[in-house]
Amino acid sequence: MPDIMNFDPNDKTPTIVDRLIRAPGVIIGVAVLLGVVLAVVLVAVWMLWGDAVRALLGSQLGLSIVIIAVTIGLMFSVIATSILFERKIAAFIQDRKGPNRGGFWGVIQPMADGLKFLLKEEFTPARADRPLFILAPCIAFIAAFIGFAIIPWAGEIHWPWMAEGETVTTQVASLDMGILYIIAVGGFGVYGVVLAGWASNNKYSFFGGMRAAAQMISYEVPMGLVLVVVLLAAGTLRPELIVNQQAETGIWNVFLHPLAFVLLTICAFAEANRTPFDLVEAEQELVGGFHTEYSSMKFAMFFLGEYAHIITGSALIVALFLGGWHVWFLPNVDDTVWWAALIKFAVYWVKIILFIVFYIVIRWTLPRFRFDQLMKLAWKGLIPMGLGLVVATGVLVALGWQRNVPANLIANAIVLGISLWYASRSPSPVTGRQDNLPEIEVRPSATT
Amino acid sequence: MPEVSDYSFVVILILAVMGITAVILLLTYLIGPKRTGAIKHSVYESGVDPTGDARRRFNVRFYLVAVLFLIFDVEIIFLYPWAVLFPRLKATEGADQQWASDLAANGFTPAFFIVGIGIFFALLTIGFIYEWRKGVFRWD
């Protein structure tokens, strides 16, 4: 037990715990040990209950349950890793070191944070609306974590023990309404933030909640329009078929609809409340926005929800525009062996992680919007461009050119050109930049 | 194995996530310390004593955005069925071709679909331009 009363802050001699935690060998050793234990357990289960496992993996119900478990586990670990990387990349951009105390290179920092959240007081202010106050983070968390149900992780699998021609699909649920499900879940997620702002009975939270409502519903409109563009070209709502189309032709949708891809990325940033659209929690003006009054795990659920939202949003964009699990020289639609599915799964997650890195770099590169700029960007920038794109794509589909790259690029260029031309001649530019400001006389400062 | 609808997998996922949520909330409720006090339970407004209730009147523009969203999002949802069916009208083989020719035989030719969505889209665009000119989107 350390001597708390005679604690000397200048005493730098590391204790035995400090040394153990910071030694790279210990942490890597523990990680390798955990991996070996997991592998041994999996092999043991395979040896002991092989038939049951094969029956489980061979049925769609069993495989869906396995995918739910694997994906939720992967999401938690990717969230933990991306929180560490977010802080490390921020540190790199701002020329400082970032977390470096919890383990070597700060690797156990996210785990320490999680533990701290769990140990903190679970607290509700006296004047808050208690049921809604507890319900709000639950809604935010649940809405963020159920969105991945329709993500086609790795196409079809044909296990060696299955009958000829039979396959199971590596998707939690292959819904005929597909993309509509993601839109519905995204709309549901707005409630979490708005209710949090309302229930706290705090003026900061209230303003944060109002801003969140306005921002998230404003950016849902252009998102819906851009999705219409993709669906119009694909002719289906099922994301697995959209991915298969891209894999079969080898032309990702991003080459056909680059403008739609950019618009959807902007909307995904706004939907996840990430910088430059994080006015909802703007620390300088609103303290913490909607989560000012939240503590312990209830705060952590908003936090986890935000990152889960980023992962699901990235997964959706990857499926719709970046070819899902497809890379040109790797397994394609017809390769349904189990190891091909594993490669596809890995490729999908590599693409998602690259997208998360893009999110992080943007966060530490761009400053926050002003609220009027935010609304102008949505209503006067993205929505007219989305309407134009829908018309352009509709014309292309009517002519039968929906998979013709030059025709699509020309259509995109026309829409972009008209938008930029209108923006340049509009008296109040959509970016909110103010021209015609009065001239300020600049005098050289007095030097001594 | 009985045949199960894909929607039941979504239900399983939702139940699993709800379970995780309940466990997290229960854990932190059981583990965390509990110390109360009048000051601690008051609203955090940067150390200033809170005045009045937080549920006050707010700017009407937030309300306008909500109304606009309702109109626009519903209109865009109406585009989805058209967007999914329109490319299939040009199918040249298979069940889609049979479906498209059946539709055309009943008067629902591709031209009908183009004119119909054209009128709908024109209404949408005219409404949008009207709102823009009316100054609904002016936030400064």
Coordinates of C-alpha atoms in Angstrom, one line a residue:
Chain A
M1 CA 0.0 0.0 0.0
P2 CA 1.6 3.3 -1.0
D3 CA 2.0 6.0 1.7
I4 CA -0.7 8.5 0.7
M5 CA -0.1 10.9 3.6
N6 CA 3.6 11.4 2.7
F7 CA 3.1 11.2 -1.1
D8 CA 5.9 13.1 -2.8
P9 CA 4.8 14.3 -6.3
N10 CA 8.5 14.7 -7.3
D11 CA 9.4 11.2 -6.5
K12 CA 9.9 9.6 -10.0
T13 CA 11.0 6.2 -8.9
P14 CA 8.7 3.8 -10.7
T15 CA 6.9 1.2 -8.6
I16 CA 6.7 -2.4 -9.7
V17 CA 3.2 -1.9 -11.1
D18 CA 4.5 1.1 -13.2
R19 CA 7.3 -1.1 -14.6
L20 CA 5.0 -3.9 -15.4
I21 CA 2.5 -1.7 -17.2
R22 CA 5.0 0.2 -19.2
A23 CA 7.1 -2.8 -20.3
P24 CA 6.3 -3.6 -24.0
G25 CA 7.2 -7.2 -23.4
V26 CA 4.5 -7.6 -20.7
I27 CA 1.7 -6.2 -22.8
I28 CA 2.7 -8.0 -26.0
G29 CA 3.1 -11.1 -23.9
V30 CA -0.4 -10.8 -22.4
A31 CA -1.9 -10.1 -25.9
V32 CA -0.2 -13.1 -27.4
L33 CA -1.3 -15.2 -24.4
L34 CA -4.9 -14.1 -24.8
G35 CA -4.7 -14.9 -28.6
V36 CA -3.3 -18.4 -27.9
V37 CA -6.0 -19.1 -25.3
L38 CA -8.7 -18.0 -27.7
A39 CA -7.2 -20.2 -30.4
V40 CA -7.0 -23.2 -28.1
V41 CA -10.6 -22.7 -27.0
L42 CA -11.8 -22.4 -30.6
V43 CA -9.8 -25.6 -31.6
A44 CA -11.1 -27.4 -28.5
V45 CA -14.7 -26.5 -29.3
W46 CA -14.2 -27.6 -32.9
M47 CA -12.7 -30.9 -31.7
L48 CA -15.4 -31.6 -29.1
W49 CA -18.6 -30.3 -30.7
G50 CA -17.6 -30.3 -34.3
D51 CA -20.9 -31.5 -35.7
A52 CA -22.9 -28.9 -33.7
V53 CA -20.5 -26.1 -34.8
R54 CA -20.8 -27.2 -38.4
A55 CA -24.6 -27.2 -38.2
L56 CA -24.5 -23.8 -36.5
L57 CA -22.2 -22.2 -39.2
G58 CA -24.1 -23.9 -42.0
S59 CA -27.5 -22.5 -41.1
Q60 CA -28.4 -18.9 -41.8
L61 CA -29.7 -18.4 -38.2
G62 CA -26.6 -19.7 -36.6
L63 CA -24.2 -17.8 -38.9
S64 CA -26.2 -14.6 -38.3
I65 CA -25.8 -15.0 -34.5
V66 CA -22.1 -15.7 -35.0
I67 CA -21.7 -12.6 -37.1
I68 CA -23.6 -10.4 -34.6
A69 CA -21.2 -11.6 -31.8
V70 CA -18.1 -11.1 -34.0
T71 CA -19.2 -7.7 -35.3
I72 CA -20.1 -6.3 -31.9
G73 CA -16.8 -7.5 -30.5
L74 CA -14.9 -6.1 -33.5
M75 CA -16.7 -2.8 -33.2
F76 CA -15.8 -2.4 -29.6
S77 CA -12.1 -3.2 -30.3
V78 CA -12.0 -1.0 -33.4
I79 CA -13.6 1.8 -31.3
A80 CA -11.0 1.4 -28.5
T81 CA -8.2 1.4 -31.1
S82 CA -9.5 4.4 -33.0
I83 CA -9.9 6.4 -29.8
L84 CA -6.2 5.8 -29.1
F85 CA -5.3 6.5 -32.7
E86 CA -7.4 9.6 -32.7
R87 CA -5.4 11.0 -29.8
K88 CA -2.1 9.9 -31.3
I89 CA -2.9 11.5 -34.7
A90 CA -4.1 14.7 -32.9
A91 CA -0.8 14.7 -31.0
F92 CA 1.1 14.2 -34.2
I93 CA -0.7 17.0 -36.0
Q94 CA -0.3 19.3 -33.0
D95 CA 3.4 18.3 -32.5
R96 CA 3.1 16.7 -29.0
K97 CA 3.3 13.2 -27.7
G98 CA -0.3 12.2 -26.9
P99 CA -1.1 9.4 -24.4
N100 CA 2.1 7.6 -23.4
R101 CA 1.6 6.6 -19.8
G102 CA -0.8 3.6 -20.0
G103 CA 1.5 1.0 -21.3
F104 CA 4.1 1.6 -24.0
W105 CA 2.9 4.1 -26.6
G106 CA -0.3 4.4 -24.6
V107 CA -1.8 1.1 -25.8
I108 CA -3.8 0.4 -22.7
Q109 CA -5.1 3.9 -22.4
P110 CA -8.6 3.1 -24.0
M111 CA -9.0 0.2 -21.5
A112 CA -8.0 2.5 -18.6
D113 CA -10.6 5.1 -19.8
G114 CA -13.3 2.4 -20.1
L115 CA -12.6 1.2 -16.6
K116 CA -12.6 4.7 -15.2
F117 CA -16.0 5.4 -16.9
L118 CA -17.4 2.2 -15.2
L119 CA -16.1 3.2 -11.8
K120 CA -17.5 6.8 -11.8
E121 CA -20.7 7.9 -10.2
E122 CA -23.9 7.3 -12.1
F123 CA -25.6 10.6 -11.5
T124 CA -28.9 12.3 -12.4
P125 CA -29.5 16.0 -11.7
A126 CA -32.4 16.8 -9.4
R127 CA -34.4 18.7 -11.9
A128 CA -33.8 16.4 -14.9
D129 CA -36.6 14.3 -16.3
R130 CA -35.3 11.0 -14.9
P131 CA -36.8 8.4 -17.3
L132 CA -35.9 10.3 -20.4
F133 CA -32.5 11.2 -19.0
I134 CA -31.7 7.4 -18.8
L135 CA -33.5 6.5 -22.0
A136 CA -31.6 9.1 -24.1
P137 CA -28.1 7.5 -24.0
C138 CA -29.7 4.0 -24.5
I139 CA -31.4 5.2 -27.7
A140 CA -28.1 6.8 -29.0
F141 CA -26.2 3.6 -28.2
I142 CA -28.7 1.1 -29.6
A143 CA -29.4 3.1 -32.7
A144 CA -25.6 3.3 -33.4
F145 CA -25.1 -0.4 -32.9
I146 CA -28.0 -2.0 -34.8
G147 CA -27.2 -0.2 -38.1
F148 CA -24.8 -2.8 -39.3
A149 CA -27.4 -5.5 -39.7
I150 CA -27.6 -5.1 -43.5
I151 CA -23.8 -4.6 -44.2
P152 CA -22.7 -7.4 -46.5
W153 CA -19.5 -8.3 -44.8
A154 CA -18.1 -11.0 -47.1
G155 CA -20.6 -12.1 -49.7
E156 CA -21.7 -15.7 -49.8
I157 CA -20.0 -18.7 -48.1
H158 CA -20.1 -22.3 -49.2
W159 CA -18.7 -24.4 -46.3
P160 CA -17.0 -27.7 -47.3
W161 CA -19.5 -29.8 -45.4
M162 CA -22.6 -28.2 -47.1
A163 CA -24.5 -29.7 -50.0
E164 CA -23.4 -28.8 -53.6
G165 CA -24.6 -25.3 -54.6
E166 CA -25.9 -24.3 -51.1
T167 CA -24.5 -21.1 -49.6
V168 CA -25.1 -19.0 -46.5
T169 CA -24.7 -15.2 -46.6
T170 CA -22.4 -13.4 -44.3
Q171 CA -24.9 -10.6 -43.5
V172 CA -26.9 -10.4 -40.3
A173 CA -30.1 -10.0 -42.2
S174 CA -30.6 -9.9 -46.0
L175 CA -33.5 -7.5 -46.0
D176 CA -35.4 -6.6 -49.1
M177 CA -35.7 -3.0 -47.8
G178 CA -31.9 -2.9 -47.2
I179 CA -30.9 0.8 -47.5
L180 CA -34.2 2.0 -46.1
Y181 CA -33.4 0.1 -42.8
I182 CA -30.2 2.2 -42.4
I183 CA -32.2 5.4 -43.1
A184 CA -34.8 4.4 -40.5
V185 CA -32.1 3.6 -37.9
G186 CA -30.3 6.8 -38.6
G187 CA -33.6 8.8 -38.1
F188 CA -34.1 6.9 -34.8
G189 CA -30.6 8.0 -33.6
V190 CA -31.7 11.7 -33.7
Y191 CA -34.0 11.0 -30.7
G192 CA -31.1 10.1 -28.5
V193 CA -29.4 13.4 -28.8
V194 CA -32.6 15.5 -28.8
L195 CA -34.0 13.7 -25.7
A196 CA -30.7 14.1 -23.9
G197 CA -30.8 17.9 -24.5
W198 CA -34.4 18.1 -23.4
A199 CA -34.3 15.8 -20.4
S200 CA -31.2 17.4 -18.8
N201 CA -33.1 20.6 -18.0
N202 CA -29.9 22.6 -18.6
K203 CA -29.7 25.5 -21.0
Y204 CA -26.5 24.4 -22.6
S205 CA -27.9 20.9 -23.1
F206 CA -31.2 22.3 -24.4
F207 CA -29.4 24.5 -27.0
G208 CA -27.2 21.6 -28.0
G209 CA -30.3 19.4 -28.4
M210 CA -32.0 21.9 -30.6
R211 CA -28.9 22.3 -32.7
A212 CA -28.6 18.6 -33.0
A213 CA -32.2 18.2 -34.1
A214 CA -31.9 20.9 -36.8
Q215 CA -28.5 19.6 -38.0
M216 CA -29.3 15.9 -38.1
I217 CA -32.6 16.3 -39.9
S218 CA -31.2 18.8 -42.3
Y219 CA -28.5 16.5 -43.4
E220 CA -30.8 13.5 -43.7
V221 CA -32.5 15.2 -46.7
P222 CA -29.4 15.4 -48.9
M223 CA -28.4 11.9 -47.7
G224 CA -31.7 10.5 -48.9
L225 CA -31.3 12.2 -52.3
V226 CA -27.8 10.9 -52.8
L227 CA -28.9 7.4 -51.9
V228 CA -31.6 7.7 -54.5
V229 CA -28.8 8.4 -57.1
V230 CA -27.1 5.1 -56.2
L231 CA -30.3 3.1 -56.0
L232 CA -31.4 4.5 -59.4
A233 CA -28.2 3.3 -61.0
A234 CA -28.3 -0.1 -59.2
G235 CA -32.0 -0.8 -59.5
T236 CA -32.1 -2.5 -56.0
L237 CA -32.3 -1.6 -52.3
R238 CA -30.2 -4.6 -51.3
P239 CA -26.6 -3.6 -50.4
E240 CA -25.3 -7.1 -51.1
L241 CA -26.5 -6.8 -54.7
I242 CA -25.0 -3.3 -55.1
V243 CA -21.7 -4.7 -53.9
N244 CA -22.0 -7.7 -56.3
Q245 CA -22.7 -5.3 -59.2
Q246 CA -19.5 -3.4 -58.5
A247 CA -17.5 -6.6 -58.0
E248 CA -18.7 -8.2 -61.2
T249 CA -18.0 -5.2 -63.4
G250 CA -14.9 -4.2 -61.5
I251 CA -16.1 -0.5 -61.6
W252 CA -16.8 0.9 -58.2
N253 CA -19.6 3.4 -57.9
V254 CA -17.2 6.1 -56.8
F255 CA -15.9 6.2 -60.4
L256 CA -19.5 6.5 -61.7
H257 CA -20.8 9.0 -59.1
P258 CA -17.9 10.9 -57.6
L259 CA -20.0 13.9 -56.6
A260 CA -22.6 11.7 -54.9
F261 CA -19.8 10.1 -53.0
V262 CA -18.5 13.4 -51.8
L263 CA -22.0 14.5 -50.8
L264 CA -22.7 11.3 -48.9
T265 CA -19.4 11.6 -47.0
I266 CA -20.3 15.2 -46.0
C267 CA -23.7 14.0 -44.8
A268 CA -22.1 11.1 -42.9
F269 CA -19.8 13.5 -41.1
A270 CA -22.8 15.7 -40.1
E271 CA -24.9 12.7 -39.1
A272 CA -22.2 11.5 -36.8
N273 CA -21.7 15.0 -35.3
R274 CA -18.0 15.0 -36.2
T275 CA -15.9 18.0 -36.8
P276 CA -16.4 20.2 -38.8
F277 CA -20.1 19.6 -37.9
D278 CA -19.7 19.2 -34.1
L279 CA -21.7 22.3 -33.2
V280 CA -23.9 20.1 -31.2
E281 CA -21.2 19.6 -28.5
A282 CA -19.2 22.8 -29.2
E283 CA -17.1 22.9 -26.1
Q284 CA -16.3 26.6 -26.2
E285 CA -20.0 27.8 -26.6
L286 CA -22.1 25.1 -25.1
V287 CA -19.7 23.5 -22.5
G288 CA -20.6 20.0 -23.7
G289 CA -23.8 20.5 -25.5
F290 CA -26.3 17.7 -25.0
H291 CA -24.0 15.7 -22.7
T292 CA -23.1 18.4 -20.3
E293 CA -25.0 16.7 -17.4
Y294 CA -24.0 13.2 -18.3
S295 CA -21.4 11.2 -16.3
S296 CA -20.0 7.7 -16.1
M297 CA -21.2 5.0 -18.5
K298 CA -24.2 7.1 -19.6
F299 CA -21.7 9.6 -21.1
A300 CA -19.5 6.7 -22.4
M301 CA -22.6 5.4 -24.3
F302 CA -22.9 8.6 -26.2
F303 CA -19.2 8.4 -26.9
L304 CA -19.3 4.8 -28.0
G305 CA -22.4 5.5 -30.0
E306 CA -20.6 8.3 -31.9
Y307 CA -17.8 6.0 -32.9
A308 CA -20.1 3.2 -33.8
H309 CA -22.0 5.6 -35.9
I310 CA -18.8 6.4 -37.7
I311 CA -18.0 2.8 -38.3
T312 CA -21.5 2.0 -39.6
G313 CA -21.5 5.1 -41.8
S314 CA -18.1 4.1 -43.2
A315 CA -19.3 0.6 -43.8
L316 CA -22.4 1.9 -45.7
I317 CA -20.2 4.3 -47.8
V318 CA -17.8 1.5 -48.5
A319 CA -20.6 -0.8 -49.6
L320 CA -22.3 1.7 -51.8
F321 CA -19.3 3.5 -53.4
L322 CA -16.1 1.7 -52.6
G323 CA -16.9 -1.8 -53.8
G324 CA -17.5 -3.4 -50.4
W325 CA -15.2 -6.4 -50.0
H326 CA -14.0 -6.2 -53.6
V327 CA -10.5 -5.5 -54.7
W328 CA -9.6 -6.3 -58.3
F329 CA -7.0 -9.0 -57.8
L330 CA -8.6 -10.7 -54.8
P331 CA -11.6 -13.2 -54.6
N332 CA -14.7 -12.2 -56.5
V333 CA -18.5 -13.0 -56.2
D334 CA -18.1 -16.6 -57.4
D335 CA -15.4 -17.5 -54.9
T336 CA -17.4 -18.8 -52.0
V337 CA -14.7 -20.9 -50.2
W338 CA -14.5 -20.0 -46.6
W339 CA -10.9 -18.6 -46.8
A340 CA -12.1 -16.3 -49.7
A341 CA -14.8 -15.0 -47.4
L342 CA -12.2 -14.4 -44.7
I343 CA -10.1 -12.3 -47.1
K344 CA -13.2 -10.3 -48.2
F345 CA -14.0 -9.7 -44.5
A346 CA -10.5 -8.4 -43.9
V347 CA -10.6 -6.2 -47.0
Y348 CA -13.9 -4.7 -45.9
W349 CA -12.5 -3.8 -42.5
V350 CA -9.3 -2.4 -44.0
K351 CA -11.4 -0.1 -46.1
I352 CA -13.5 0.9 -43.0
I353 CA -10.3 1.6 -41.0
L354 CA -8.8 3.8 -43.8
F355 CA -12.1 5.7 -43.8
I356 CA -11.9 6.2 -40.0
V357 CA -8.4 7.5 -40.3
F358 CA -9.8 10.0 -42.9
Y359 CA -12.4 11.0 -40.3
I360 CA -9.7 11.6 -37.7
V361 CA -7.5 13.6 -40.0
I362 CA -10.4 15.8 -41.1
R363 CA -11.3 16.4 -37.4
W364 CA -7.9 17.8 -36.7
T365 CA -7.6 19.7 -39.9
L366 CA -10.8 21.7 -40.4
P367 CA -12.3 24.2 -38.0
R368 CA -15.9 24.1 -36.9
F369 CA -18.7 25.7 -39.0
R370 CA -20.9 28.5 -37.8
F371 CA -24.5 27.5 -37.4
D372 CA -25.8 29.6 -40.4
Q373 CA -23.0 28.2 -42.6
L374 CA -24.1 24.7 -41.6
M375 CA -27.7 25.3 -42.5
K376 CA -26.7 27.1 -45.7
L377 CA -24.5 24.2 -46.7
A378 CA -27.3 21.7 -46.3
W379 CA -30.3 23.6 -47.7
K380 CA -28.6 25.8 -50.3
G381 CA -25.6 23.6 -51.2
L382 CA -26.2 19.9 -50.8
I383 CA -29.9 19.7 -51.5
P384 CA -29.9 21.5 -54.9
M385 CA -26.8 19.5 -55.9
G386 CA -28.6 16.3 -54.8
L387 CA -31.7 17.2 -56.8
G388 CA -29.5 17.9 -59.9
L389 CA -27.7 14.6 -59.5
V390 CA -31.0 12.7 -59.3
V391 CA -32.2 14.4 -62.5
A392 CA -28.9 13.7 -64.2
T393 CA -28.8 10.1 -63.2
G394 CA -32.5 9.6 -64.1
V395 CA -31.7 10.8 -67.6
L396 CA -28.7 8.5 -67.9
V397 CA -30.8 5.5 -66.7
A398 CA -33.5 6.4 -69.2
L399 CA -30.8 6.4 -71.9
G400 CA -29.4 3.1 -70.6
W401 CA -26.0 4.5 -69.8
Q402 CA -26.0 4.0 -66.0
R403 CA -22.7 1.9 -66.0
N404 CA -21.0 4.1 -68.6
V405 CA -18.1 5.9 -66.9
P406 CA -17.5 8.8 -69.3
A407 CA -21.3 9.6 -69.5
N408 CA -21.6 9.6 -65.7
L409 CA -18.5 11.7 -65.2
I410 CA -19.8 14.3 -67.8
A411 CA -23.1 14.4 -66.0
N412 CA -21.4 14.9 -62.6
A413 CA -19.2 17.6 -64.1
I414 CA -22.3 19.4 -65.5
V415 CA -24.0 19.4 -62.1
L416 CA -20.9 20.5 -60.3
G417 CA -20.3 23.2 -62.9
I418 CA -23.8 24.6 -62.6
S419 CA -23.6 24.6 -58.8
L420 CA -20.3 26.3 -58.7
W421 CA -21.4 28.9 -61.3
Y422 CA -24.5 29.7 -59.2
A423 CA -22.6 29.8 -56.0
S424 CA -20.1 32.3 -57.5
R425 CA -22.7 34.7 -58.8
S426 CA -25.1 34.4 -55.8
P427 CA -25.1 37.6 -53.7
S428 CA -24.7 35.6 -50.4
P429 CA -22.4 32.7 -51.3
V430 CA -23.4 29.3 -49.9
T431 CA -20.2 29.1 -48.0
G432 CA -21.3 32.1 -45.9
R433 CA -18.3 34.1 -46.9
Q434 CA -19.0 37.8 -46.5
D435 CA -17.9 40.1 -49.3
N436 CA -18.4 43.8 -49.3
L437 CA -17.2 44.2 -45.7
P438 CA -16.2 47.8 -44.9
E439 CA -12.5 48.5 -45.5
I440 CA -10.5 48.5 -42.3
E441 CA -7.7 50.9 -42.2
V442 CA -4.6 49.0 -41.2
R443 CA -1.9 51.0 -39.4
P444 CA 1.5 49.5 -38.6
S445 CA 1.6 48.8 -34.9
A446 CA 3.8 51.1 -32.8
T447 CA 7.2 49.7 -32.5
T448 CA 9.7 50.7 -29.9
Chain B
M1 CA -33.5 -26.1 -39.1
P2 CA -36.9 -24.4 -39.7
E3 CA -37.0 -21.5 -42.2
V4 CA -36.8 -18.2 -40.4
S5 CA -37.5 -14.7 -41.8
D6 CA -34.5 -12.4 -42.1
Y7 CA -36.3 -9.8 -40.0
S8 CA -36.1 -12.1 -37.0
F9 CA -32.2 -11.7 -37.2
V10 CA -32.7 -7.9 -36.9
V11 CA -34.8 -8.6 -33.8
I12 CA -32.1 -10.8 -32.4
L13 CA -29.5 -8.1 -33.0
I14 CA -31.7 -5.4 -31.3
L15 CA -32.3 -7.7 -28.3
A16 CA -28.6 -8.4 -28.0
V17 CA -27.7 -4.7 -28.1
M18 CA -30.4 -3.9 -25.6
G19 CA -29.0 -6.6 -23.3
I20 CA -25.5 -5.0 -23.6
T21 CA -27.0 -1.6 -22.8
A22 CA -28.8 -3.0 -19.7
V23 CA -25.7 -4.7 -18.4
I24 CA -23.6 -1.6 -18.9
L25 CA -26.1 0.6 -17.0
L26 CA -26.6 -1.9 -14.2
L27 CA -22.8 -2.4 -13.8
T28 CA -22.0 1.3 -13.5
Y29 CA -25.1 1.7 -11.2
L30 CA -23.8 -1.0 -8.9
I31 CA -20.1 -0.2 -8.9
G32 CA -20.0 3.6 -8.9
P33 CA -20.1 5.6 -5.7
K34 CA -23.2 7.5 -4.7
R35 CA -22.8 10.8 -2.9
T36 CA -25.6 13.4 -3.1
G37 CA -26.0 17.0 -2.1
A38 CA -28.1 20.0 -3.0
I39 CA -25.3 21.8 -4.8
K40 CA -24.2 18.7 -6.7
H41 CA -27.7 18.0 -7.9
S42 CA -28.2 21.5 -9.2
V43 CA -27.8 22.3 -12.9
Y44 CA -24.3 22.9 -14.2
E45 CA -24.2 26.3 -15.8
S46 CA -20.6 27.2 -15.5
G47 CA -20.9 27.9 -11.7
V48 CA -23.6 30.5 -12.1
D49 CA -26.8 29.9 -10.2
P50 CA -29.4 28.7 -12.8
T51 CA -32.3 31.1 -13.4
G52 CA -35.6 29.7 -14.4
D53 CA -36.4 26.6 -16.3
A54 CA -34.3 25.4 -19.3
R55 CA -37.4 24.5 -21.4
R56 CA -37.9 28.0 -22.7
R57 CA -39.1 29.5 -25.9
F58 CA -36.7 28.9 -28.8
N59 CA -36.1 30.4 -32.2
V60 CA -38.9 29.7 -34.7
R61 CA -36.3 28.7 -37.3
F62 CA -35.7 25.4 -35.6
Y63 CA -39.4 24.7 -36.0
L64 CA -39.4 25.8 -39.7
V65 CA -36.5 23.4 -40.3
A66 CA -38.5 20.5 -38.7
V67 CA -41.5 21.3 -40.9
L68 CA -39.3 21.5 -44.1
F69 CA -37.6 18.2 -43.2
L70 CA -41.0 16.5 -42.8
I71 CA -42.1 17.7 -46.3
F72 CA -38.8 17.0 -48.0
D73 CA -38.0 13.7 -46.5
V74 CA -41.5 12.3 -47.2
E75 CA -41.2 13.5 -50.8
I76 CA -37.8 11.8 -51.1
I77 CA -39.1 8.6 -49.7
F78 CA -41.6 8.6 -52.5
L79 CA -38.7 8.7 -54.9
Y80 CA -37.3 5.3 -53.6
P81 CA -39.9 2.9 -55.2
W82 CA -39.5 4.7 -58.5
A83 CA -35.7 4.7 -58.2
V84 CA -35.7 0.9 -57.6
L85 CA -38.2 0.0 -60.4
F86 CA -37.2 2.4 -63.1
P87 CA -34.0 0.7 -64.3
R88 CA -35.8 -2.6 -64.4
L89 CA -38.2 -1.3 -67.0
K90 CA -35.4 -1.5 -69.6
A91 CA -34.6 -5.1 -68.8
T92 CA -34.2 -7.2 -72.0
E93 CA -34.4 -10.7 -70.5
G94 CA -35.6 -12.7 -67.6
A95 CA -38.5 -12.1 -65.2
D96 CA -37.9 -8.3 -65.2
Q97 CA -38.5 -8.2 -69.0
Q98 CA -41.8 -10.1 -68.6
W99 CA -42.8 -7.8 -65.7
A100 CA -42.0 -4.7 -67.8
S101 CA -43.9 -5.9 -70.9
D102 CA -46.9 -6.7 -68.7
L103 CA -46.8 -3.2 -67.3
A104 CA -46.5 -1.7 -70.7
A105 CA -49.5 -3.8 -72.0
N106 CA -51.6 -2.1 -69.2
G107 CA -50.5 1.4 -70.2
F108 CA -47.6 1.8 -67.8
T109 CA -45.0 2.3 -70.4
P110 CA -41.5 3.7 -69.6
A111 CA -42.7 7.1 -71.0
F112 CA -45.5 7.0 -68.4
F113 CA -43.0 6.5 -65.7
I114 CA -40.8 9.3 -67.0
V115 CA -43.6 11.8 -67.3
G116 CA -45.1 10.9 -63.9
I117 CA -41.8 11.3 -62.0
G118 CA -41.1 14.5 -64.1
I119 CA -44.3 16.1 -62.8
F120 CA -43.6 14.9 -59.2
F121 CA -40.0 16.2 -59.4
A122 CA -41.1 19.5 -60.9
L123 CA -43.5 20.1 -58.0
L124 CA -40.8 19.3 -55.5
T125 CA -38.3 21.7 -57.2
I126 CA -40.9 24.5 -57.5
G127 CA -41.7 24.1 -53.8
F128 CA -38.0 24.2 -53.0
I129 CA -37.4 27.3 -55.1
Y130 CA -40.5 29.0 -53.6
E131 CA -39.1 28.4 -50.1
W132 CA -35.7 29.6 -51.1
R133 CA -37.1 32.8 -52.6
K134 CA -39.4 33.3 -49.5
G135 CA -36.2 33.4 -47.4
V136 CA -36.9 30.3 -45.3
F137 CA -33.2 29.3 -45.6
R138 CA -31.9 32.6 -44.4
W139 CA -30.1 32.0 -41.1
D140 CA -28.0 35.1 -40.7

